[in-house]
mmCIF file of C-alpha atoms in Angstrom:
data_model
loop_
_atom_site.group_PDB
_atom_site.id
_atom_site.type_symbol
_atom_site.label_atom_id
_atom_site.label_comp_id
_atom_site.label_asym_id
_atom_site.label_seq_id
_atom_site.Cartn_x
_atom_site.Cartn_y
_atom_site.Cartn_z
ATOM 1 C CA MET M 138 103.425 128.154 105.439
ATOM 2 C CA GLU M 139 100.398 126.428 103.942
ATOM 3 C CA PHE M 140 100.337 124.066 100.949
ATOM 4 C CA ASP M 141 97.140 123.094 99.160
ATOM 5 C CA PHE M 142 97.888 119.613 97.803
ATOM 6 C CA THR M 143 94.774 119.732 95.623
ATOM 7 C CA LYS M 144 96.405 122.562 93.635
ATOM 8 C CA LEU M 145 100.118 121.862 94.107
ATOM 9 C CA GLU M 146 102.135 120.482 91.188
ATOM 10 C CA MET M 147 103.512 116.932 91.386
ATOM 11 C CA ASP M 148 107.188 117.827 91.951
ATOM 12 C CA SER M 149 106.362 120.080 94.899
ATOM 13 C CA ARG M 150 104.151 117.407 96.470
ATOM 14 C CA TYR M 151 106.983 114.898 96.115
ATOM 15 C CA ARG M 152 109.516 117.275 97.649
ATOM 16 C CA LEU M 153 107.345 118.101 100.658
ATOM 17 C CA LEU M 154 106.240 114.525 101.321
ATOM 18 C CA THR M 155 109.703 112.991 101.086
ATOM 19 C CA ASN M 156 111.361 115.834 103.009
ATOM 20 C CA PHE M 157 109.085 115.559 106.006
ATOM 21 C CA ILE M 158 108.012 111.901 106.087
ATOM 22 C CA GLY M 159 111.170 110.129 107.098
ATOM 23 C CA PRO M 160 113.341 108.398 107.649
ATOM 24 C CA ARG M 161 111.925 105.869 105.179
ATOM 25 C CA PRO M 162 113.343 102.329 105.224
ATOM 26 C CA ILE M 163 114.931 101.122 102.012
ATOM 27 C CA ALA M 164 113.746 97.971 100.291
ATOM 28 C CA LEU M 165 116.238 96.459 97.879
ATOM 29 C CA VAL M 166 113.608 94.644 95.811
ATOM 30 C CA THR M 167 114.638 91.588 93.819
ATOM 31 C CA THR M 168 112.577 89.942 91.076
ATOM 32 C CA ARG M 169 113.008 87.422 88.251
ATOM 33 C CA SER M 170 112.919 88.497 84.589
ATOM 34 C CA ALA M 171 111.274 86.559 81.772
ATOM 35 C CA THR M 172 114.728 85.381 80.657
ATOM 36 C CA GLY M 173 115.572 84.106 84.141
ATOM 37 C CA ARG M 174 117.849 86.950 85.170
ATOM 38 C CA SER M 175 117.670 88.637 88.544
ATOM 39 C CA ASN M 176 116.604 92.255 88.786
ATOM 40 C CA ALA M 177 117.281 94.465 91.798
ATOM 41 C CA ALA M 178 116.101 97.997 92.564
ATOM 42 C CA PRO M 179 116.141 100.082 95.770
ATOM 43 C CA MET M 180 112.892 101.713 96.862
ATOM 44 C CA SER M 181 112.183 104.070 99.745
ATOM 45 C CA PHE M 182 108.416 104.183 99.231
ATOM 46 C CA PHE M 183 108.145 101.063 101.364
ATOM 47 C CA ASN M 184 106.974 99.850 104.756
ATOM 48 C CA VAL M 185 105.185 97.095 106.684
ATOM 49 C CA PHE M 186 101.445 97.646 107.149
ATOM 50 C CA SER M 187 100.137 94.505 108.795
ATOM 51 C CA HIS M 188 101.258 91.397 110.651
ATOM 52 C CA GLU M 189 97.979 89.465 110.261
ATOM 53 C CA PRO M 190 98.155 88.946 107.390
ATOM 54 C CA PRO M 191 101.850 89.886 107.102
ATOM 55 C CA ILE M 192 101.725 92.643 104.468
ATOM 56 C CA VAL M 193 104.431 94.943 103.139
ATOM 57 C CA VAL M 194 103.725 97.695 100.607
ATOM 58 C CA LEU M 195 105.836 99.097 97.789
ATOM 59 C CA GLY M 196 105.023 102.318 95.945
ATOM 60 C CA ILE M 197 106.537 102.263 92.431
ATOM 61 C CA GLN M 198 106.274 104.984 89.822
ATOM 62 C CA PRO M 199 106.623 104.308 86.068
ATOM 63 C CA ARG M 200 109.459 105.525 83.873
ATOM 64 C CA GLN M 201 109.297 109.061 82.488
ATOM 65 C CA SER M 202 107.959 107.503 79.276
ATOM 66 C CA GLY M 203 105.052 106.034 81.233
ATOM 67 C CA GLU M 204 106.279 102.454 80.768
ATOM 68 C CA ASP M 205 106.518 100.092 83.730
ATOM 69 C CA LYS M 206 109.913 99.658 85.342
ATOM 70 C CA ASP M 207 111.518 96.214 85.204
ATOM 71 C CA THR M 208 110.537 95.494 88.798
ATOM 72 C CA VAL M 209 106.869 96.068 88.015
ATOM 73 C CA VAL M 210 107.019 94.084 84.772
ATOM 74 C CA ASN M 211 108.447 91.121 86.677
ATOM 75 C CA ILE M 212 106.020 91.433 89.582
ATOM 76 C CA ARG M 213 103.034 91.561 87.242
ATOM 77 C CA ARG M 214 104.217 88.440 85.424
ATOM 78 C CA THR M 215 105.340 86.268 88.362
ATOM 79 C CA GLY M 216 103.415 87.654 91.351
ATOM 80 C CA GLU M 217 106.582 87.313 93.431
ATOM 81 C CA PHE M 218 109.342 89.514 94.822
ATOM 82 C CA ALA M 219 111.818 89.684 97.692
ATOM 83 C CA VAL M 220 112.603 92.636 99.941
ATOM 84 C CA ASN M 221 116.189 92.819 101.189
ATOM 85 C CA MET M 222 116.845 95.275 103.989
ATOM 86 C CA VAL M 223 119.914 97.492 103.637
ATOM 87 C CA ASP M 224 122.567 98.386 106.216
ATOM 88 C CA MET M 225 125.758 100.440 105.849
ATOM 89 C CA ALA M 226 127.722 97.428 104.592
ATOM 90 C CA LEU M 227 125.324 97.175 101.626
ATOM 91 C CA SER M 228 124.803 100.892 101.021
ATOM 92 C CA GLN M 229 127.126 101.328 98.035
ATOM 93 C CA GLN M 230 125.955 98.111 96.389
ATOM 94 C CA MET M 231 122.363 99.271 96.897
ATOM 95 C CA LEU M 232 123.197 102.459 94.973
ATOM 96 C CA VAL M 233 124.730 100.419 92.137
ATOM 97 C CA CYS M 234 121.478 98.451 91.886
ATOM 98 C CA GLY M 235 119.627 101.744 91.460
ATOM 99 C CA LEU M 236 121.562 102.778 88.336
ATOM 100 C CA GLY M 237 119.806 102.812 84.968
ATOM 101 C CA PHE M 238 121.078 99.553 83.523
ATOM 102 C CA GLU M 239 119.440 97.922 80.499
ATOM 103 C CA SER M 240 116.649 95.446 81.252
ATOM 104 C CA ASP M 241 118.801 92.385 80.483
ATOM 105 C CA VAL M 242 121.470 93.328 83.057
ATOM 106 C CA ASP M 243 121.602 91.479 86.387
ATOM 107 C CA GLU M 244 122.033 94.290 88.941
ATOM 108 C CA LEU M 245 122.912 91.844 91.712
ATOM 109 C CA GLU M 246 125.780 90.558 89.599
ATOM 110 C CA MET M 247 126.914 94.084 88.709
ATOM 111 C CA ALA M 248 126.928 95.042 92.396
ATOM 112 C CA GLY M 249 128.807 91.874 93.380
ATOM 113 C CA LEU M 250 126.125 90.745 95.811
ATOM 114 C CA PRO M 251 125.981 87.079 96.909
ATOM 115 C CA THR M 252 122.589 85.472 96.373
ATOM 116 C CA ALA M 253 120.581 82.302 96.906
ATOM 117 C CA ARG M 254 117.278 81.062 95.537
ATOM 118 C CA GLY M 255 114.241 81.760 97.693
ATOM 119 C CA ALA M 256 112.796 79.022 99.859
ATOM 120 C CA GLN M 257 109.210 79.512 98.660
ATOM 121 C CA ILE M 258 109.463 81.790 95.626
ATOM 122 C CA ASP M 259 111.464 81.720 92.400
ATOM 123 C CA VAL M 260 113.401 84.881 93.243
ATOM 124 C CA ASP M 261 116.968 85.298 94.472
ATOM 125 C CA TYR M 262 117.597 87.120 97.747
ATOM 126 C CA VAL M 263 120.787 88.768 99.041
ATOM 127 C CA THR M 264 122.435 86.356 101.459
ATOM 128 C CA ASN M 265 124.512 88.954 103.305
ATOM 129 C CA ALA M 266 121.577 91.316 103.831
ATOM 130 C CA PRO M 267 120.534 91.651 107.476
ATOM 131 C CA CYS M 268 117.191 90.095 106.542
ATOM 132 C CA SER M 269 115.128 89.325 103.468
ATOM 133 C CA PHE M 270 111.391 88.841 103.027
ATOM 134 C CA GLU M 271 109.989 86.505 100.393
ATOM 135 C CA CYS M 272 106.679 87.930 99.190
ATOM 136 C CA ARG M 273 103.776 86.960 96.977
ATOM 137 C CA VAL M 274 101.539 89.676 95.553
ATOM 138 C CA GLU M 275 98.365 90.016 97.594
ATOM 139 C CA ARG M 276 96.952 92.752 95.373
ATOM 140 C CA LEU M 277 97.948 95.603 93.090
ATOM 141 C CA ILE M 278 96.407 99.059 93.429
ATOM 142 C CA GLU M 279 96.726 101.112 90.256
ATOM 143 C CA TYR M 280 97.090 104.880 89.946
ATOM 144 C CA PRO M 281 98.051 106.832 86.807
ATOM 145 C CA ARG M 282 101.578 107.556 88.088
ATOM 146 C CA ARG M 283 101.987 105.037 90.891
ATOM 147 C CA LEU M 284 101.492 101.337 91.533
ATOM 148 C CA LEU M 285 100.989 100.145 95.092
ATOM 149 C CA VAL M 286 102.148 96.563 95.474
ATOM 150 C CA LEU M 287 100.778 94.768 98.516
ATOM 151 C CA GLY M 288 102.913 91.714 99.187
ATOM 152 C CA GLU M 289 102.216 88.932 101.653
ATOM 153 C CA VAL M 290 105.370 87.753 103.401
ATOM 154 C CA VAL M 291 105.599 83.969 103.108
ATOM 155 C CA HIS M 292 109.165 83.456 104.310
ATOM 156 C CA MET M 293 111.882 85.447 106.077
ATOM 157 C CA HIS M 294 115.658 85.008 106.097
ATOM 158 C CA VAL M 295 117.468 86.616 109.043
ATOM 159 C CA ARG M 296 121.241 86.736 109.457
ATOM 160 C CA ARG M 297 121.959 85.025 112.785
ATOM 161 C CA ASP M 298 124.012 87.878 114.238
ATOM 162 C CA CYS M 299 121.059 90.232 113.778
ATOM 163 C CA LEU M 300 119.092 88.399 116.488
ATOM 164 C CA ASP M 301 119.680 88.087 120.231
ATOM 165 C CA GLU M 302 120.912 84.816 121.756
ATOM 166 C CA ALA M 303 117.379 83.477 122.109
ATOM 167 C CA GLY M 304 116.667 84.261 118.450
ATOM 168 C CA ARG M 305 113.573 86.210 119.458
ATOM 169 C CA TYR M 306 114.401 89.912 119.266
ATOM 170 C CA VAL M 307 116.615 91.996 117.012
ATOM 171 C CA ASN M 308 120.165 92.716 118.149
ATOM 172 C CA PRO M 309 120.336 96.541 117.886
ATOM 173 C CA GLU M 310 124.122 96.534 118.073
ATOM 174 C CA VAL M 311 124.272 94.610 114.798
ATOM 175 C CA TYR M 312 121.049 95.354 112.931
ATOM 176 C CA GLN M 313 121.320 99.030 112.040
ATOM 177 C CA PRO M 314 119.400 99.590 108.797
ATOM 178 C CA ILE M 315 119.848 102.770 106.846
ATOM 179 C CA ALA M 316 116.903 104.875 105.721
ATOM 180 C CA ARG M 317 116.381 107.723 103.302
ATOM 181 C CA LEU M 318 115.608 111.267 104.371
ATOM 182 C CA HIS M 319 115.508 113.533 101.309
ATOM 183 C CA ALA M 320 117.479 113.862 98.077
ATOM 184 C CA ASP M 321 120.805 112.067 98.684
ATOM 185 C CA ASN M 322 120.556 112.274 102.470
ATOM 186 C CA TYR M 323 120.349 109.083 104.509
ATOM 187 C CA ILE M 324 120.415 108.121 108.178
ATOM 188 C CA THR M 325 121.448 105.025 110.088
ATOM 189 C CA SER M 326 119.891 103.637 113.255
ATOM 190 C CA ASP M 327 123.139 103.432 115.237
ATOM 191 C CA ARG M 328 121.771 105.672 117.997
ATOM 192 C CA GLN M 329 118.874 103.883 119.643
ATOM 193 C CA PHE M 330 117.228 104.707 122.943
ATOM 194 C CA VAL M 331 114.418 103.441 125.147
ATOM 195 C CA LEU M 332 111.289 105.591 125.407
ATOM 196 C CA LYS M 333 108.527 104.338 127.701
ATOM 197 C CA ALA M 334 105.064 105.809 128.061
ATOM 198 C CA PRO M 335 104.004 107.091 131.515
ATOM 199 C CA ALA M 336 101.247 105.400 133.482
ATOM 200 C CA ILE M 337 97.840 106.776 132.508
ATOM 201 C CA ALA M 338 97.010 107.277 136.203
ATOM 202 C CA ASP M 339 100.011 109.600 136.576
ATOM 203 C CA VAL M 340 98.927 111.633 133.544
ATOM 204 C CA LEU M 341 95.384 111.980 134.891
ATOM 205 C CA LYS M 342 96.663 113.086 138.303
ATOM 206 C CA ALA M 343 99.004 115.633 136.726
ATOM 207 C CA ASN M 344 96.109 117.080 134.698
ATOM 208 C CA GLU M 345 93.948 117.302 137.825
ATOM 209 C CA ARG M 346 96.721 119.282 139.519
ATOM 210 C CA GLY M 347 96.999 121.508 136.449
ATOM 211 C CA GLU M 348 100.573 120.479 135.743
#
């Protein structure tokens, strides 16, 4: 089947993109409201795009009314946000944070999540998350129905059991983030395997032999 994205309606583009580009990691994004309350919202239009500088990107759409969501309102005002990664232990609380509460409701409190103030930003992060990234806005890229938020990571909190003994690499037996596939379907990274590339010399030889 062929799909012309220049002619396809928005809902069909969304369905095809999110069905086939996955799994997508989930960012439980926390921000600070103008009244000092915490706001939390899960987002699966998220990933890391650079390590130098350390940049993560969020893709956030407005409400159906066209108004900015609370997360965007707070990010525009403060220029700060935190990304908390989600594992199975946090999955239900992540869903609670995604419910349509009023703007003055603290989703972290409603979900019963423990928090602490950021080390370098005025935003609370989830202390029992596998890891959290403190971010400052590097730039905002505006589209009519989407805002791309480029955030520079200025600090990272990692739960000790999520790292190996040397504190250098992730412990795959403990750090098993969940990711979104499509609709209400998710996946967890509890089945990991090693996949190593062959030597280029072996590939060249095989091609010469016609294998």
